[in-house]
Short mmCIF file of C-alpha atoms in Angstrom, two decimals:
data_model
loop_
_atom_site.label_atom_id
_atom_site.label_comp_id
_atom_site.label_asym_id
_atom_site.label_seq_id
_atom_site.Cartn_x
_atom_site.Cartn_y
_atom_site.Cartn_z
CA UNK A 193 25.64 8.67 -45.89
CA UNK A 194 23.55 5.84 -44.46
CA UNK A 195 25.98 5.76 -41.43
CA UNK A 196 25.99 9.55 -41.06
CA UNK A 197 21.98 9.14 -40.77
CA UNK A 198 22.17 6.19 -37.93
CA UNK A 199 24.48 8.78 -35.86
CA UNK A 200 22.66 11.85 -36.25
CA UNK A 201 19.11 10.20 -35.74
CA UNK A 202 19.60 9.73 -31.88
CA UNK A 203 21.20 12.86 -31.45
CA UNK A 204 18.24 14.90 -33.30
CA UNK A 205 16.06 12.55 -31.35
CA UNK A 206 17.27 13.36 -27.81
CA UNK A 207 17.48 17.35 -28.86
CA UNK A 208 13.69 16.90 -30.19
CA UNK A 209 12.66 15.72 -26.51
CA UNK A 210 15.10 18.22 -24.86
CA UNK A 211 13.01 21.19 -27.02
CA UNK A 212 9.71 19.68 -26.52
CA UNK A 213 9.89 19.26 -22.81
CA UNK A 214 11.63 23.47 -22.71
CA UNK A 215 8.32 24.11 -25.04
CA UNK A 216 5.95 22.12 -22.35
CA UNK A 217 7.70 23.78 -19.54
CA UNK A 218 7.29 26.72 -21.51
CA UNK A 219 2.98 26.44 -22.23
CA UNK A 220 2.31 25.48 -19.31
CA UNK A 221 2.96 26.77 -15.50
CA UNK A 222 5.57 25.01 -13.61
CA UNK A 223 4.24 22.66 -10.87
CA UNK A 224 5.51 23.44 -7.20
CA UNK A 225 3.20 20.76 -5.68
CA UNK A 226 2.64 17.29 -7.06
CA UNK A 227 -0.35 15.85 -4.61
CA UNK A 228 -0.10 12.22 -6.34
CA UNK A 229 3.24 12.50 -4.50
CA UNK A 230 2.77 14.79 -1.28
CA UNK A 231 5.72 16.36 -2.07
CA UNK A 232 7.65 19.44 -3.34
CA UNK A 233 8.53 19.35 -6.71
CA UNK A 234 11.99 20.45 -8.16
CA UNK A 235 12.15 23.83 -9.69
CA UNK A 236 14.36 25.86 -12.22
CA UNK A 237 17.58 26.12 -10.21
CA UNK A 238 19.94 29.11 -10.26
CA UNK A 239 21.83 29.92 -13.24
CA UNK A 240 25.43 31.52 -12.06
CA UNK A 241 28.84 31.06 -13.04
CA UNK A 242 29.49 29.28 -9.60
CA UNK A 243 26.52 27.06 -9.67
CA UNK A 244 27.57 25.75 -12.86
CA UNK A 245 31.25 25.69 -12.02
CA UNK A 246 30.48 23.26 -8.50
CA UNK A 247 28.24 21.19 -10.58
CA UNK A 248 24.84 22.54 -8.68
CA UNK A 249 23.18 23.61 -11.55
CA UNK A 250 23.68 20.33 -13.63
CA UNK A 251 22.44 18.42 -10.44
CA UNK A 252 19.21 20.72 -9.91
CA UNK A 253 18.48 20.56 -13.89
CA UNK A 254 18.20 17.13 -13.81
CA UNK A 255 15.87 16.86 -10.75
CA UNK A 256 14.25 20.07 -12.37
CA UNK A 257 14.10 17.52 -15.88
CA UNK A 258 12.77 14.60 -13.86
CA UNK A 259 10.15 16.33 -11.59
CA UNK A 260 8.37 18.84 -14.03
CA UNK A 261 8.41 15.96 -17.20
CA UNK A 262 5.18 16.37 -19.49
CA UNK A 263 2.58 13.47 -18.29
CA UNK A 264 4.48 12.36 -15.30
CA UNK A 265 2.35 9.95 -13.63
CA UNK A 266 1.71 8.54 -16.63
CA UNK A 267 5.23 7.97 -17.69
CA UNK A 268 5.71 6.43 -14.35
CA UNK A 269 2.99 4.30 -14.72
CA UNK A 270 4.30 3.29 -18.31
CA UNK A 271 7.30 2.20 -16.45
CA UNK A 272 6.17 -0.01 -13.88
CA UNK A 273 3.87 -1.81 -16.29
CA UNK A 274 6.69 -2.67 -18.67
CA UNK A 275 9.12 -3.68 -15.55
CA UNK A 276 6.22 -5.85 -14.01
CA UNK A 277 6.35 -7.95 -17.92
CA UNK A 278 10.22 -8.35 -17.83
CA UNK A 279 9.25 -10.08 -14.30
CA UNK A 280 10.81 -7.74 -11.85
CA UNK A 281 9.18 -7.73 -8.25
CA UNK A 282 11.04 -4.46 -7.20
CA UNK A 283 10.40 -1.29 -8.79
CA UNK A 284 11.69 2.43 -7.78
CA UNK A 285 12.30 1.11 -4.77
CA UNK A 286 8.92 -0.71 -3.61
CA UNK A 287 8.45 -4.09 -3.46
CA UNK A 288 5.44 -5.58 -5.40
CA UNK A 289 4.15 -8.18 -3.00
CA UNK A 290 1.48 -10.86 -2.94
CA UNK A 291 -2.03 -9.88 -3.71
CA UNK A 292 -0.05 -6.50 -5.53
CA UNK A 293 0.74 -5.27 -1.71
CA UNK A 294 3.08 -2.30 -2.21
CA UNK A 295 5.79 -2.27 0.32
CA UNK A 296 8.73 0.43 0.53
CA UNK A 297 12.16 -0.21 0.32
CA UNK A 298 14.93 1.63 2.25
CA UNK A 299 17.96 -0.86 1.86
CA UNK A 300 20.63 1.23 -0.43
CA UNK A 301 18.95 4.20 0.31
CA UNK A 302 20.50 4.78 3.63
CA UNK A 303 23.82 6.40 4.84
CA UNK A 304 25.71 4.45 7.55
CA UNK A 305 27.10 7.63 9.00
CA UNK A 306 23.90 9.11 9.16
CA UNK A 307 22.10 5.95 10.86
CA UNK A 308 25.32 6.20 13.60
CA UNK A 309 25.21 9.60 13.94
CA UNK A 310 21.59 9.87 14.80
CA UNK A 311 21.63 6.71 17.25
CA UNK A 312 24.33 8.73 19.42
CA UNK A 313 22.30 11.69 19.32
CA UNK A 314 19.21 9.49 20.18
CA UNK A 315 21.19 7.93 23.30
CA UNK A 316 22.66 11.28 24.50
CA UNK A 317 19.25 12.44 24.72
CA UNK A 318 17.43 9.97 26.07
CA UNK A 319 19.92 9.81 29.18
CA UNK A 320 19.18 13.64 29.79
CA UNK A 321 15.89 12.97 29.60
CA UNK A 322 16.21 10.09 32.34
CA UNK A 323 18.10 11.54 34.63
CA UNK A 324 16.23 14.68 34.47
CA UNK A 325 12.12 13.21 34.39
CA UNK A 326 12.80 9.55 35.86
CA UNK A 327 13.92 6.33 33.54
CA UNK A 328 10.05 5.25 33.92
CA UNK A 329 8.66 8.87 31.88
CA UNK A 330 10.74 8.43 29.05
CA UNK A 331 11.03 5.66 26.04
CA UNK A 332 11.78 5.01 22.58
CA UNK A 333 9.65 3.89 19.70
CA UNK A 334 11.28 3.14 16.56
CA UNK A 335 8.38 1.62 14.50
CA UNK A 336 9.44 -1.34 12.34
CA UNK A 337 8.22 -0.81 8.54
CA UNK A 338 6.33 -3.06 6.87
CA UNK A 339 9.11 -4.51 4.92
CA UNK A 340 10.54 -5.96 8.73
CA UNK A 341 6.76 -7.34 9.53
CA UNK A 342 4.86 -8.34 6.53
CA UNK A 343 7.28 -10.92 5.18
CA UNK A 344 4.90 -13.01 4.14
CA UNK A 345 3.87 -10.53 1.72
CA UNK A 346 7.21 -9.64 0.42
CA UNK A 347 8.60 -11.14 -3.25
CA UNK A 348 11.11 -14.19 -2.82
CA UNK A 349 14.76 -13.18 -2.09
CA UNK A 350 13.37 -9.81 -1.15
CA UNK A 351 15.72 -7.86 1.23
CA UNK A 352 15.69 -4.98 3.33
CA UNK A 353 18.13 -2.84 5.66
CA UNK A 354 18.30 -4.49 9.13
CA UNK A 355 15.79 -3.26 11.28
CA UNK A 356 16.43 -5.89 14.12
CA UNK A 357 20.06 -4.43 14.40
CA UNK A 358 18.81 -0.72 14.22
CA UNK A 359 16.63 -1.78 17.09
CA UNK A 360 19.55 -3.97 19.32
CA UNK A 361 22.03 -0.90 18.74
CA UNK A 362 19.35 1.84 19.83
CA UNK A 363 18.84 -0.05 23.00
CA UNK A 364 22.65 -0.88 23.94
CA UNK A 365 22.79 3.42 23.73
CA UNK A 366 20.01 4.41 25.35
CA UNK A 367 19.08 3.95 29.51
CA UNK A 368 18.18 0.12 29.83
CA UNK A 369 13.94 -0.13 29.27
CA UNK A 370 14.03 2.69 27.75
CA UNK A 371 13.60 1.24 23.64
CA UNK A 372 10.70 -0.65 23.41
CA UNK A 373 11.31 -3.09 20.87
CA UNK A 374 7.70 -3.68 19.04
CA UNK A 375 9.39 -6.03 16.23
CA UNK A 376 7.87 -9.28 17.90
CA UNK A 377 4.72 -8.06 18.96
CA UNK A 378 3.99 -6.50 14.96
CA UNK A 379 5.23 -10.05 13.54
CA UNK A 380 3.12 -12.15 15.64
CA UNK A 381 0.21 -9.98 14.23
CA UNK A 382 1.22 -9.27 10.62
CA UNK A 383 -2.20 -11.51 9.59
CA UNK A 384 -3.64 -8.46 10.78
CA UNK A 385 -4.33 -5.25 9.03
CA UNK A 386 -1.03 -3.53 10.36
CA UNK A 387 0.10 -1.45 7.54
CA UNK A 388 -1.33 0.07 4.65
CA UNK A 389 -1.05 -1.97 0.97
CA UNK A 390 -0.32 1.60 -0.65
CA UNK A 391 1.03 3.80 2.26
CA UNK A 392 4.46 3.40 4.28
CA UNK A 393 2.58 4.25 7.32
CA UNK A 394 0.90 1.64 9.93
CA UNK A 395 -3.04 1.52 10.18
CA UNK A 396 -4.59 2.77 13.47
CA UNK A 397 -4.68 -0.60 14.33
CA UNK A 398 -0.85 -1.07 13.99
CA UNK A 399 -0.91 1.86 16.25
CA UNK A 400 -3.40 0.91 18.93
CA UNK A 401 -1.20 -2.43 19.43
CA UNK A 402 1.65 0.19 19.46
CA UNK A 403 0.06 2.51 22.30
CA UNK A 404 -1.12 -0.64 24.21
CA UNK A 405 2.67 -1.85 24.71
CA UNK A 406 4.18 1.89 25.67
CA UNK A 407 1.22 2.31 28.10
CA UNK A 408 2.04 -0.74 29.82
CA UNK A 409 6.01 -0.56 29.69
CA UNK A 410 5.54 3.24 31.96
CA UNK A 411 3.12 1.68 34.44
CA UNK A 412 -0.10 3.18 32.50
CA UNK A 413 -3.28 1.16 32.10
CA UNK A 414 -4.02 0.97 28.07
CA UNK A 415 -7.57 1.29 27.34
CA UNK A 416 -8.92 -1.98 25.46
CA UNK A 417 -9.79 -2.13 22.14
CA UNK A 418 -13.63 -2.78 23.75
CA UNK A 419 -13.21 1.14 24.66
CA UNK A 420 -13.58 2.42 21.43
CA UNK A 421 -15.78 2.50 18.43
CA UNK A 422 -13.96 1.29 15.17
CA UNK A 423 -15.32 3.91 12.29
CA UNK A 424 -14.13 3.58 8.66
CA UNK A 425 -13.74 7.30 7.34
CA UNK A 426 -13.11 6.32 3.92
CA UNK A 427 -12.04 3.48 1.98
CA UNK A 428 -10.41 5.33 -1.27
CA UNK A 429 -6.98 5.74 0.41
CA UNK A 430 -3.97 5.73 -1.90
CA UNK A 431 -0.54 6.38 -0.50
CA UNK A 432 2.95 7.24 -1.42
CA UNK A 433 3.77 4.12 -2.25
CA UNK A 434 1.48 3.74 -4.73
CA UNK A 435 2.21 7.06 -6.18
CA UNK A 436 5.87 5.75 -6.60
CA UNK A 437 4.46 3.58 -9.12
CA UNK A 438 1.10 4.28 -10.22
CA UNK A 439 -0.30 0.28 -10.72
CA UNK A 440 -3.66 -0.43 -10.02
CA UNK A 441 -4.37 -2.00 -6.99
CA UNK A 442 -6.95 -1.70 -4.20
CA UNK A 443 -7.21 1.07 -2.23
CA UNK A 444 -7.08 1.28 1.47
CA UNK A 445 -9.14 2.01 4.01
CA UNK A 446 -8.48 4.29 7.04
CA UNK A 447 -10.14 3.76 10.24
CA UNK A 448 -10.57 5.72 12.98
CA UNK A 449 -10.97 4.80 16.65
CA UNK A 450 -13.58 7.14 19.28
CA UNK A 451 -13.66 6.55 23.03
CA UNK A 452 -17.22 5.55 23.97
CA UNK A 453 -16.55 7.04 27.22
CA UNK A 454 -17.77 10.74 26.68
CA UNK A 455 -14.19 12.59 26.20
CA UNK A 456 -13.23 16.21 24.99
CA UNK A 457 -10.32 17.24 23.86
CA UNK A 458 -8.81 20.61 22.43
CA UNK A 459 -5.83 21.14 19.65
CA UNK A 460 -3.78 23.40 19.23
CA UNK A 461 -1.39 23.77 16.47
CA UNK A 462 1.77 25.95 15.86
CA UNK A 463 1.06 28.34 19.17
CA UNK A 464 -2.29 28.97 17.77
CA UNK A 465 -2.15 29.15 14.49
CA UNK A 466 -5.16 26.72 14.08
CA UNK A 467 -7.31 25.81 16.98
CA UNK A 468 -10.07 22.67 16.50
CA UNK A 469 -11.66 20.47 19.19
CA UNK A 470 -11.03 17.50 17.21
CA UNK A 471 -8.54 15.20 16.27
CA UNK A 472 -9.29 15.26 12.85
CA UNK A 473 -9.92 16.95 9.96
CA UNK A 474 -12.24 15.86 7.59
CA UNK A 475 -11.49 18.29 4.92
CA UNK A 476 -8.10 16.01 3.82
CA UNK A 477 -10.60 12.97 3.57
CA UNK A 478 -11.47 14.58 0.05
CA UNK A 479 -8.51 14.90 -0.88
CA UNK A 480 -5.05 12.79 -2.27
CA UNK A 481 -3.20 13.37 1.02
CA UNK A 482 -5.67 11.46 3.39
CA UNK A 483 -3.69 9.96 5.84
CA UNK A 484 -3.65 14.38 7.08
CA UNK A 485 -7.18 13.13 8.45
CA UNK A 486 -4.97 11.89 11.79
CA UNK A 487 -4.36 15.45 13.55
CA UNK A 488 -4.15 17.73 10.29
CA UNK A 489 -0.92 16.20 8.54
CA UNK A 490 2.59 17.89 9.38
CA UNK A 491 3.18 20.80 11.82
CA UNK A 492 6.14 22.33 13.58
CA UNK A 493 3.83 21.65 17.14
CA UNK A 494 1.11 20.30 18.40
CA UNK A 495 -0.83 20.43 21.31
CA UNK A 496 -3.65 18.53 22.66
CA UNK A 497 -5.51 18.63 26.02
CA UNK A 498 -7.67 15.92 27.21
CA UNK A 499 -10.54 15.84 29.97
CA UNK A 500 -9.82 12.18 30.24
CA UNK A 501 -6.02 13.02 31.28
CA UNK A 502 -4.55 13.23 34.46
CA UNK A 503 -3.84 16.21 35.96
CA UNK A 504 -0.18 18.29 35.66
CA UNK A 505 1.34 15.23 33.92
CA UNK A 506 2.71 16.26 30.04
CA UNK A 507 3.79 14.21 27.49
CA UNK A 508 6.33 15.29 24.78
CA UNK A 509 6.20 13.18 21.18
CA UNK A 510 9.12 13.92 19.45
CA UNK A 511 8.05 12.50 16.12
CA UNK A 512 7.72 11.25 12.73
CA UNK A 513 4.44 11.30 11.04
CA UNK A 514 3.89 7.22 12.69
CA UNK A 515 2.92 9.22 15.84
CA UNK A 516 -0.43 10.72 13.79
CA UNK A 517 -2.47 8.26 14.32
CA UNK A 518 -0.68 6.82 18.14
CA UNK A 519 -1.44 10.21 19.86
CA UNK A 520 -5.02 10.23 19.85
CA UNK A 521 -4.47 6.95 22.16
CA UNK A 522 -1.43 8.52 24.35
CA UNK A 523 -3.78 11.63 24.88
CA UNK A 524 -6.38 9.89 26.80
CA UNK A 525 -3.65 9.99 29.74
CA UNK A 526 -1.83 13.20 30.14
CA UNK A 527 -3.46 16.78 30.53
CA UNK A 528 -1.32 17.96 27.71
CA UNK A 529 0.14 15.65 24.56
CA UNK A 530 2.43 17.99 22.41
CA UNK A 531 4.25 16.64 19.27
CA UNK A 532 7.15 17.72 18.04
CA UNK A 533 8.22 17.95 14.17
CA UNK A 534 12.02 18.67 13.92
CA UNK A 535 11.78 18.97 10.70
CA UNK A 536 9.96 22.45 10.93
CA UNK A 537 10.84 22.94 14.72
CA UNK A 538 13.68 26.12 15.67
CA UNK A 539 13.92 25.83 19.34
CA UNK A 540 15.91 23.10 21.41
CA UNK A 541 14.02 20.35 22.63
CA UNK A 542 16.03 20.55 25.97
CA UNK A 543 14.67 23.47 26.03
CA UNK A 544 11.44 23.53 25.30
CA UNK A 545 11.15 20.26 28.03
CA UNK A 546 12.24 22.71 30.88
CA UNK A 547 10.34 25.96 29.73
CA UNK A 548 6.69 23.62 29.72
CA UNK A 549 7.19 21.41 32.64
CA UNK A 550 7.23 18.41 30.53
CA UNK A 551 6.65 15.21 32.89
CA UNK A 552 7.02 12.74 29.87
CA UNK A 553 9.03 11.52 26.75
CA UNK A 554 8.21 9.59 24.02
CA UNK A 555 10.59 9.55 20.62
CA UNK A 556 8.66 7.88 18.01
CA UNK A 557 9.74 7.52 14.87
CA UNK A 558 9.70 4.42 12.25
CA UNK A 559 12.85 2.90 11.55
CA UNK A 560 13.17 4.20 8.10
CA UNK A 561 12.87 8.00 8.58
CA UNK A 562 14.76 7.91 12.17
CA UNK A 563 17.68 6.54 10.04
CA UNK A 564 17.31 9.18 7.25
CA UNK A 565 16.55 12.04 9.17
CA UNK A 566 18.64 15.37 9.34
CA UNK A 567 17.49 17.22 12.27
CA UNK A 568 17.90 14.93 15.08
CA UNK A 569 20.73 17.88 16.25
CA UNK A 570 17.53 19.64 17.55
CA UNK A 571 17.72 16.91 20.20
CA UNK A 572 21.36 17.87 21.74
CA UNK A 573 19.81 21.37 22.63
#
């Protein structure tokens, strides 16, 4: 009897949380949007015969299970506190570093086939685009993460995927000069504040030193950091690397960077969809998603105009979200700056380069999501 008891207790356990989480789901409404995350959540995938035959259904279930669990961010903050006692350093894939600096992890994460699939699709493209606009007008930015930079920071025998070789095999593919390589300048300065403790995303300042070294690899004149006014817009930021784990740890602060020369500039996003004559909106500073302060968060397109450009010359950012917080530099030279999301973008960018004239190139992208990401195809038409 006593043995019969020991086997059925986990069972009726496990159904007991299986019923309460159907009655939670059940009370209340389903999340589509968790904004601790900035992310879609999983919802209740389709029931068929085929669905469950390939497997489909189980899959979606589970991330259904996982994503909609009662008290999430709490759970996940159980989680990491009882890891963090056992003495692990590396949790859900971020790296607790010194002074609790949250830093991402990609290494296992990645597809090989993917990362060589992309880098061919990179070089074919950039060698259309230099034979077409001029080896000068075009380059590549693939934006070390912090996990490449702030090694001082990391846990000991922390690893990561090879950025350095990411970098030396984009550059043997694509037109020689045409993959700046901004590895050496970022680790010379990583005493700096170059990326955010909570956030996989470099600070404005990563960026300036970013803009400074593409301006002056195409022949243009950067302006110096003397040219702007540094303005903290809030200092409550917490990223999605902290929401990976939910630990305490001090927030970051975003700063944002105005000409004192007397410049206007115009945006325009998706075709006119939204039209502002800043570079900013304000709005997302309230919010959990605040690093959408740089340009509005993501968007198919984007374009900006600049009175402090030069005339008939247009530059096209095809781009991660890195490039948020660069372009408000790179505008300052061109008449027209338009970014480019893949992600959410239909047309060719071929295409679109020879329908608008464009005079300039830029592909910017950190290492990470350039290795991850599915749509570089776009760039092949």
């Amino acid at each position: 009897m006593k043995n019969k008891l020991k086997t059925a207790l986990p069972i009726a356990t496990f159904l007991l949380l299986i019923a309460a989480i159907a009655l939670w789901n059940l009370i209340r409404p389903v999340k589509v949007f968790s904004e601790n995350e900035n992310r879609l959540l999983a919802q209740f995938p389709s029931f068929t015969a085929e669905t469950v035959r390939d497997g489909s259904f189980t899959e979606g279930y589970e991330e259904y299970l996982a994503d909609q669990f009662p008290v999430r961010d709490g759970w996940i903050s159980l989680k990491t506190r009882t890891e963090l006692l056992s003495g692990r350093r590396e949790i859900n894939n971020v790296f607790i570093g010194k002074g609790n600096w949250l830093i991402d992890k990609y290494d296992g994460t990645l597809s090989q086939e993917r990362i060589d699939g992309n880098l061919k699709l990179l070089g074919d493209f950039t060698t259309y685009a230099a034979q077409t606009l001029g080896q000068d007008h075009v380059r590549v930015l693939l934006v070390p993460t912090a996990s490449a930079v702030l090694t001082d920071k990391l846990p000991p025998f922390a690893h990561d995927f090879d950025q350095q070789a990411l970098l030396d095999e984009a550059a043997s593919l694509c037109p020689e000069g045409t993959v700046l390589n901004l590895l050496p300048l970022l680790q010379e300065k990583q005493s700096e504040y170059l990326y955010y403790r909570t956030d996989h995303h470099w600070t404005t300042l990563g960026a300036y030193y970013g803009y400074s070294a593409w301006a002056e690899s195409v022949g243009l004149t950067p302006w110096s950091r003397d040219s702007f006014t540094e303005d903290t817009v809030t200092e409550s930021f917490y990223g999605t690397t902290y929401s990976k784990i939910n630990l305490p740890v001090t927030p970051d602060s975003i700063v944002r960077f105005t000409p004192k020369e007397d410049v206007s500039y115009h945006m325009t996003i998706n075709l006119g969809e939204k039209e502002s004559d800043s570079l900013y909106a304000p709005e997302y500073l309230e919010k959990k998603d605040k690093y959408s302060y740089f340009l509005g968060g993501n968007n198919p397109i984007v374009e900006i105009t600049s009175s402090a450009g030069e005339p008939g010359r247009k530059l096209l950012i095809v781009k991660d979200s890195y490039s948020h917080c660069f372009a408000p530099f790179a505008a300052n030279h061109f008449e027209t700056t338009t970014l480019l999301d893949l992600r959410y973008f239909n047309m060719g960018v071929r295409q679109y380069m020879e329908e608008n004239g464009i005079t300039d190139v830029l592909v910017l992208y950190s290492t990470a999501n350039f290795a991850d990401d599915r749509y570089l195809s776009t760039l092949s038409r």
